[in-house]
Every structure is written in C-alpha cells, then in structure tokens.
PDB file of C-alpha atoms in Angstrom:
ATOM      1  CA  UNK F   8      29.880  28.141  15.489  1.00  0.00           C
ATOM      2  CA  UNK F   9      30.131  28.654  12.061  1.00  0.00           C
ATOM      3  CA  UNK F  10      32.021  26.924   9.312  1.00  0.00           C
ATOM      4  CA  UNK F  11      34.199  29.374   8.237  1.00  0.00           C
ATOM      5  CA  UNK F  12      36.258  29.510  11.587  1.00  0.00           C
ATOM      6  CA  UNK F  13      36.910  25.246  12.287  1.00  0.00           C
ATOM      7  CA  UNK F  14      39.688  23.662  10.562  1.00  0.00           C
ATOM      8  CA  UNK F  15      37.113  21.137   9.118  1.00  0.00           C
ATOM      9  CA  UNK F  16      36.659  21.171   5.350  1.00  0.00           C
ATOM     10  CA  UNK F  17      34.641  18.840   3.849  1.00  0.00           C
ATOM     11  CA  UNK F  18      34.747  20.605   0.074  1.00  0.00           C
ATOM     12  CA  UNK F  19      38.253  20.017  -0.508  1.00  0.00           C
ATOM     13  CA  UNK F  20      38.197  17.519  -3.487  1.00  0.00           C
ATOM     14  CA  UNK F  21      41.624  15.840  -2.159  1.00  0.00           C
ATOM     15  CA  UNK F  22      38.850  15.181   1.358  1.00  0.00           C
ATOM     16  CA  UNK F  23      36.559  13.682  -0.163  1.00  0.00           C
ATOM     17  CA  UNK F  24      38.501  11.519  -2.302  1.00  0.00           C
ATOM     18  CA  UNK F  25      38.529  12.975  -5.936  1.00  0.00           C
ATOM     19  CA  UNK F  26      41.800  12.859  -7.270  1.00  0.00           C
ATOM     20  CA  UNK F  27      43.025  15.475  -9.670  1.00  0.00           C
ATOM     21  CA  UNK F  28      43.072  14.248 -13.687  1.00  0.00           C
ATOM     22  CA  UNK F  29      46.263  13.662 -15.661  1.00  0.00           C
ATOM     23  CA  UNK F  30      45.830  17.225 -17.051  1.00  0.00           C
ATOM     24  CA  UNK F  31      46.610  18.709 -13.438  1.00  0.00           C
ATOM     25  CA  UNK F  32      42.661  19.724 -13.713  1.00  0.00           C
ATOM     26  CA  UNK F  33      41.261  19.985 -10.109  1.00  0.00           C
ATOM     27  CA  UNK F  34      38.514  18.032  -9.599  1.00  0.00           C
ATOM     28  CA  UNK F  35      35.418  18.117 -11.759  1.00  0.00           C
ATOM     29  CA  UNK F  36      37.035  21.175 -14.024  1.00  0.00           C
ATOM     30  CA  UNK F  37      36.293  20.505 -17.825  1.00  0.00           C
ATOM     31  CA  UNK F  38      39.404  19.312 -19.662  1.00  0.00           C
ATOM     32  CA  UNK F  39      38.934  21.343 -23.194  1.00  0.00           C
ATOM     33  CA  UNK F  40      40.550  20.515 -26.085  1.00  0.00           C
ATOM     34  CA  UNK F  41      40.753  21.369 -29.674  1.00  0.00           C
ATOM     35  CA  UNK F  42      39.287  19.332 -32.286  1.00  0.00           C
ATOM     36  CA  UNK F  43      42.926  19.168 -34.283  1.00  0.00           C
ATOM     37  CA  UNK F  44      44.337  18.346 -30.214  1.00  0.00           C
ATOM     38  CA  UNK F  45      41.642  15.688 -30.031  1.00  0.00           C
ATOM     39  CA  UNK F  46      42.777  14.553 -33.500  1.00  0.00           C
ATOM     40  CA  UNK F  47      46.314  13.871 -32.944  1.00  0.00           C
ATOM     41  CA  UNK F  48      45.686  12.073 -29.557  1.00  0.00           C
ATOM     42  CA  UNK F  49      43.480   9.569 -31.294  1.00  0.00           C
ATOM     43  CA  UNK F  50      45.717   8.996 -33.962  1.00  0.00           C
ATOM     44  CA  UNK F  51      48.114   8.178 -31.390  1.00  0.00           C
ATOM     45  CA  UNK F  52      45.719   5.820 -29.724  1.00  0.00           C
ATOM     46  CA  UNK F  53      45.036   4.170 -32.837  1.00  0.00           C
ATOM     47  CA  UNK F  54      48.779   3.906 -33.208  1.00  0.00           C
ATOM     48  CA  UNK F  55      49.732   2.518 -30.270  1.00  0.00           C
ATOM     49  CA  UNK F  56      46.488   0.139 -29.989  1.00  0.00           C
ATOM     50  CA  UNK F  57      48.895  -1.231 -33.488  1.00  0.00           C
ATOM     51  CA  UNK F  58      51.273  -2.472 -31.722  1.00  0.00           C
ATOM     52  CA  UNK F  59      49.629  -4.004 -28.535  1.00  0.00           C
ATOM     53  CA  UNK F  60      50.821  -7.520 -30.190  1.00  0.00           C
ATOM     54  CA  UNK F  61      54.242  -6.685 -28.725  1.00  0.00           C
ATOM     55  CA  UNK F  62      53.479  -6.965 -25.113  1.00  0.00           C
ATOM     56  CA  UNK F  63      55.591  -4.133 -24.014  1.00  0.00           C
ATOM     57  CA  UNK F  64      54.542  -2.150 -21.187  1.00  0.00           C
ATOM     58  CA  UNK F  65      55.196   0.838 -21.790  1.00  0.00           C
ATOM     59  CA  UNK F  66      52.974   0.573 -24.703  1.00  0.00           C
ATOM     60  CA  UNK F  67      50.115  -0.417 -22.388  1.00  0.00           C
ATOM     61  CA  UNK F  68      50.659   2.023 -19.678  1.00  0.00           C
ATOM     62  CA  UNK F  69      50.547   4.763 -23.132  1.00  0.00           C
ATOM     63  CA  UNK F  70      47.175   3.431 -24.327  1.00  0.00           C
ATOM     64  CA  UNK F  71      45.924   3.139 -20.805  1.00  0.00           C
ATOM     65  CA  UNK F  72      47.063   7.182 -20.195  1.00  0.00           C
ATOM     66  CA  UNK F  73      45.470   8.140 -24.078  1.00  0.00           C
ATOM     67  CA  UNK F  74      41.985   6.416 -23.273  1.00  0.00           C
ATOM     68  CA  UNK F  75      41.498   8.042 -20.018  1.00  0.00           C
ATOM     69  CA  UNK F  76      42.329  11.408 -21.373  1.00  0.00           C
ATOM     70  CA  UNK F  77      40.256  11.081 -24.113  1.00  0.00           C
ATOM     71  CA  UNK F  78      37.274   9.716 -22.041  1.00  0.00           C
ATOM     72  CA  UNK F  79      37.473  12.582 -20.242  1.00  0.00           C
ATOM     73  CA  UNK F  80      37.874  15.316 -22.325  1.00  0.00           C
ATOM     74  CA  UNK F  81      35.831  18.266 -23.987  1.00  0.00           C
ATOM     75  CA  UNK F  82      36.260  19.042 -27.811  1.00  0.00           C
ATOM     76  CA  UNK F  83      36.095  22.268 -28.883  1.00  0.00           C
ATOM     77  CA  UNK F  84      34.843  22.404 -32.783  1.00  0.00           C
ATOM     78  CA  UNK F  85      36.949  24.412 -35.018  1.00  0.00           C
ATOM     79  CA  UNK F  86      36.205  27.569 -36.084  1.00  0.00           C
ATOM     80  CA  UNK F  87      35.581  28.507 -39.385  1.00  0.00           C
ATOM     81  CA  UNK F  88      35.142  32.365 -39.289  1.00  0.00           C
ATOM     82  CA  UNK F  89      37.595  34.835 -37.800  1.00  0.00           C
ATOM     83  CA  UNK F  90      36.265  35.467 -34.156  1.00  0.00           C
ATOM     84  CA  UNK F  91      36.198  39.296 -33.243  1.00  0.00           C
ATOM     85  CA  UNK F  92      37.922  38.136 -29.798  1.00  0.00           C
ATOM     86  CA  UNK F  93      40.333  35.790 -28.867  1.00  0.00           C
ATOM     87  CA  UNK F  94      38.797  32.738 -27.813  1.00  0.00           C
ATOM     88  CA  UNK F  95      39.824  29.228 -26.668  1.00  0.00           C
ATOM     89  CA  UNK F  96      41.277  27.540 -30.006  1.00  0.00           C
ATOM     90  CA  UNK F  97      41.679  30.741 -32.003  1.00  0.00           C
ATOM     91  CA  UNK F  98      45.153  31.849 -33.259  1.00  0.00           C
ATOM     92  CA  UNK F  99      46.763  35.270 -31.929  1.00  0.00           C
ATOM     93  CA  UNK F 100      49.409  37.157 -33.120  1.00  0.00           C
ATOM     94  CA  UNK F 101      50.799  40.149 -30.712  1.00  0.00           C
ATOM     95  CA  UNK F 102      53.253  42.689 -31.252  1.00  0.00           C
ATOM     96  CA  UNK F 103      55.516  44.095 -28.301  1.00  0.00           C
ATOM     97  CA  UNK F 104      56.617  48.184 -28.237  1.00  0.00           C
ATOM     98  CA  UNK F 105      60.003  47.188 -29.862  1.00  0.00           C
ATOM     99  CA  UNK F 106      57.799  45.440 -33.653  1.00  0.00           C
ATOM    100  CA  UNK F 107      58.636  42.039 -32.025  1.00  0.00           C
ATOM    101  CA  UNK F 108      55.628  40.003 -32.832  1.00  0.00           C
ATOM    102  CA  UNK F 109      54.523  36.553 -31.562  1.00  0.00           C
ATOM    103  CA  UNK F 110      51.830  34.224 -32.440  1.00  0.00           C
ATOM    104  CA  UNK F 111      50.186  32.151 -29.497  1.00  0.00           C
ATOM    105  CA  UNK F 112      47.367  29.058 -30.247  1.00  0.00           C
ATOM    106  CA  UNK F 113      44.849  29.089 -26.813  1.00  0.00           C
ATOM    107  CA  UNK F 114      44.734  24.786 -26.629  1.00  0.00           C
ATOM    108  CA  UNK F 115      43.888  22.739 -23.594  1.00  0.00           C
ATOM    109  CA  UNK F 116      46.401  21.924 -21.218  1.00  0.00           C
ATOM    110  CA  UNK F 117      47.187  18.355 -22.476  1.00  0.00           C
ATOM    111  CA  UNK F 118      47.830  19.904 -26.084  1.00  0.00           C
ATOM    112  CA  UNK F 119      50.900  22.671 -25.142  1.00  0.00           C
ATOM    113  CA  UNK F 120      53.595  19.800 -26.127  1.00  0.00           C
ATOM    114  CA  UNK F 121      51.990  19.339 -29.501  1.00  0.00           C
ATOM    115  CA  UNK F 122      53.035  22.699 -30.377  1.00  0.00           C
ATOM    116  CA  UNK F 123      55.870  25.347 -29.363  1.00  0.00           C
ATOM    117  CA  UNK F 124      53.783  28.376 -30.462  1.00  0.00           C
ATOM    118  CA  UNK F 125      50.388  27.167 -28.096  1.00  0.00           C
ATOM    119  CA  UNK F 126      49.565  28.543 -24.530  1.00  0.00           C
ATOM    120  CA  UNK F 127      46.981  26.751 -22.010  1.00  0.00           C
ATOM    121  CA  UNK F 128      43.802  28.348 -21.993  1.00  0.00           C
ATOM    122  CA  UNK F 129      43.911  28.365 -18.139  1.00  0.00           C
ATOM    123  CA  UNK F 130      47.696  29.667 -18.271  1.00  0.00           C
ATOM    124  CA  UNK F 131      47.793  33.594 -16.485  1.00  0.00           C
ATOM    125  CA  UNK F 132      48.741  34.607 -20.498  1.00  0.00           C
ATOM    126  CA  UNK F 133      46.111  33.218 -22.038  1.00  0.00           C
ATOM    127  CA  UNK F 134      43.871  34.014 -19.569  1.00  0.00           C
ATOM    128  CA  UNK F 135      44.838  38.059 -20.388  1.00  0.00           C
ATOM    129  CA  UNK F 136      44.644  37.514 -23.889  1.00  0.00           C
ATOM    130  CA  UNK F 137      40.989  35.705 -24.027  1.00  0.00           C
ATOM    131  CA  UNK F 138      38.669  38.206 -25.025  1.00  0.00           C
ATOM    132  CA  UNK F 139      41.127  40.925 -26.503  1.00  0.00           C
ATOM    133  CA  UNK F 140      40.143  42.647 -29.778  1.00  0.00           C
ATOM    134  CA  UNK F 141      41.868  43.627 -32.339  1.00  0.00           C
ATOM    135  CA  UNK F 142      44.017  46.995 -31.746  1.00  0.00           C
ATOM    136  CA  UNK F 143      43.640  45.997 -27.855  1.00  0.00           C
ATOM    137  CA  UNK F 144      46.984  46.734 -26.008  1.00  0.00           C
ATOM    138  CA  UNK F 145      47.259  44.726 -22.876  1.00  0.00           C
ATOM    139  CA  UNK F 146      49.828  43.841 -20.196  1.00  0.00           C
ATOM    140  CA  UNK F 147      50.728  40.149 -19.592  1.00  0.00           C
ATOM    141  CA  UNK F 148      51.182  38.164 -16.729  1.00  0.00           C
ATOM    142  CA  UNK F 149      55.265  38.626 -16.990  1.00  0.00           C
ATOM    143  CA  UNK F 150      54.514  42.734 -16.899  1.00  0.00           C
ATOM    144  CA  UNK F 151      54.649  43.158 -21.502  1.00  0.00           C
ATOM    145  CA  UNK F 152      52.823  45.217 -23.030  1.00  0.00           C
ATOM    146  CA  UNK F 153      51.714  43.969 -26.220  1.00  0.00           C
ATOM    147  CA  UNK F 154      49.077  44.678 -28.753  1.00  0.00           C
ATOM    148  CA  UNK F 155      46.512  42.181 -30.372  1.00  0.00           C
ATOM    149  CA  UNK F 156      47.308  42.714 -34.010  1.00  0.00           C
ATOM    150  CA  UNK F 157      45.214  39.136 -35.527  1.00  0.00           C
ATOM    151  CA  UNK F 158      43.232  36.677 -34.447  1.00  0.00           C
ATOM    152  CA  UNK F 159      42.690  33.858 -36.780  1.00  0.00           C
ATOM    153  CA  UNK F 160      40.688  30.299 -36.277  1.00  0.00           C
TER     154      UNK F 160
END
C-alpha cells in the first residue's frame, strides 16, 4: 500500500520532534534578517546583558529569547546599489489608482515591530511584491492594484 493513502506521517516536523522557532518559522526554514534588523537586536542584547547585575527575570528570560534568535538567524548584507527588482531588504514605494502611495521595507519576520512601514518577506504582500520592476502594476493579496513606482536599498 502506498504512503500517500495511511494516516501515518513521519515528515511532519511537529512528529518527529522539531519544534517551530520563536519566529513562527516551521522547522528547518531560514530565519533572514537584515543587517540594520540584526543590528538593533544585538544592541539590545548588549543592553540587556548591562543589566544582568539586577537579577530580574524578566531580564534573563529577554537575553535568553535575543541569543537564541540571533544564533539562529541569517543576515542579509545591505545593499548598496538600487536593485532593478524588489528583493528581500530593499525599500518599495507603491502607488494605488487613487495617487495614494505607500512605502513597504521586505525584513524578516522577527524585524516587522522594529518598524511600522516593514512587511515580512514571507507575508502574501511581500511575497507579490518580490521581484516587481519598476512601472510593474500588480494586485495584492487584499485584491489592490498598485504600481511599483521605487525601489531603493
């Protein structure tokens, strides 16, 4: 009998006893981040690290969290020269049929909260926008049509 008709699944990460990371990442998924992302969380290591002489524990479960996301994580050099596409870390600015336009950053999932204007690269928008050119017009996950207008590192 084959595999594909028995209940039995021995792939399923949660089966075999992988659990999924902080970020929400399944199982063995690279957790990408941008080198300014990677930046801040250090600097909030470093930070917290600071104060360890105060025995709080909230401060040690912080430090604890930081170090395994930052263990785990894959940084994502800046750019220095205008891509032609929107890429992961790249800045892009859309505008909708009425002139509205809107700048999104394309960061790693652990990095949205650092900034109100940044989008997961594994969200469904930034997954529409990665790869659009210039003068593009695509529809986004919510059903807008927009057009790419910039991209900038």
């Amino acid at each position: 009998m084959s595999r594909a008709f028995t209940k039995e699944d021995h792939e399923i990460p949660e089966r075999a006893g992988r659990k999924r990371s902080r970020s929400g990442l399944p199982p063995g998924a690279a957790n990408y981040m941008t080198a300014k992302g990677a930046d801040h969380f250090r600097r909030e290591l470093e930070g917290m690290r600071a104060q360890t002489a105060r025995k709080d524990p909230a401060i040690a479960e912080r430090i604890s969290e930081l170090e395994e996301l930052l263990q785990d994580v894959t940084v994502v050099p800046a750019r220095t020269e205008t891509p032609a596409e929107v890429l992961f870390g790249t800045t892009v600015t859309t505008r909708s049929p009425d002139g509205t336009l809107k700048r999104l950053r394309i960061v790693g999932v652990d990095e949205t909260a650092l900034d109100p204007d940044s989008e997961s690269w594994c969200s469904p928008t930034a997954k529409v926008l990665l790869g659009a050119e210039i003068g593009q017009r695509i529809q986004l996950s919510d059903g807008t049509k927009v057009e790419i207008v910039e991209i900038s590192p």
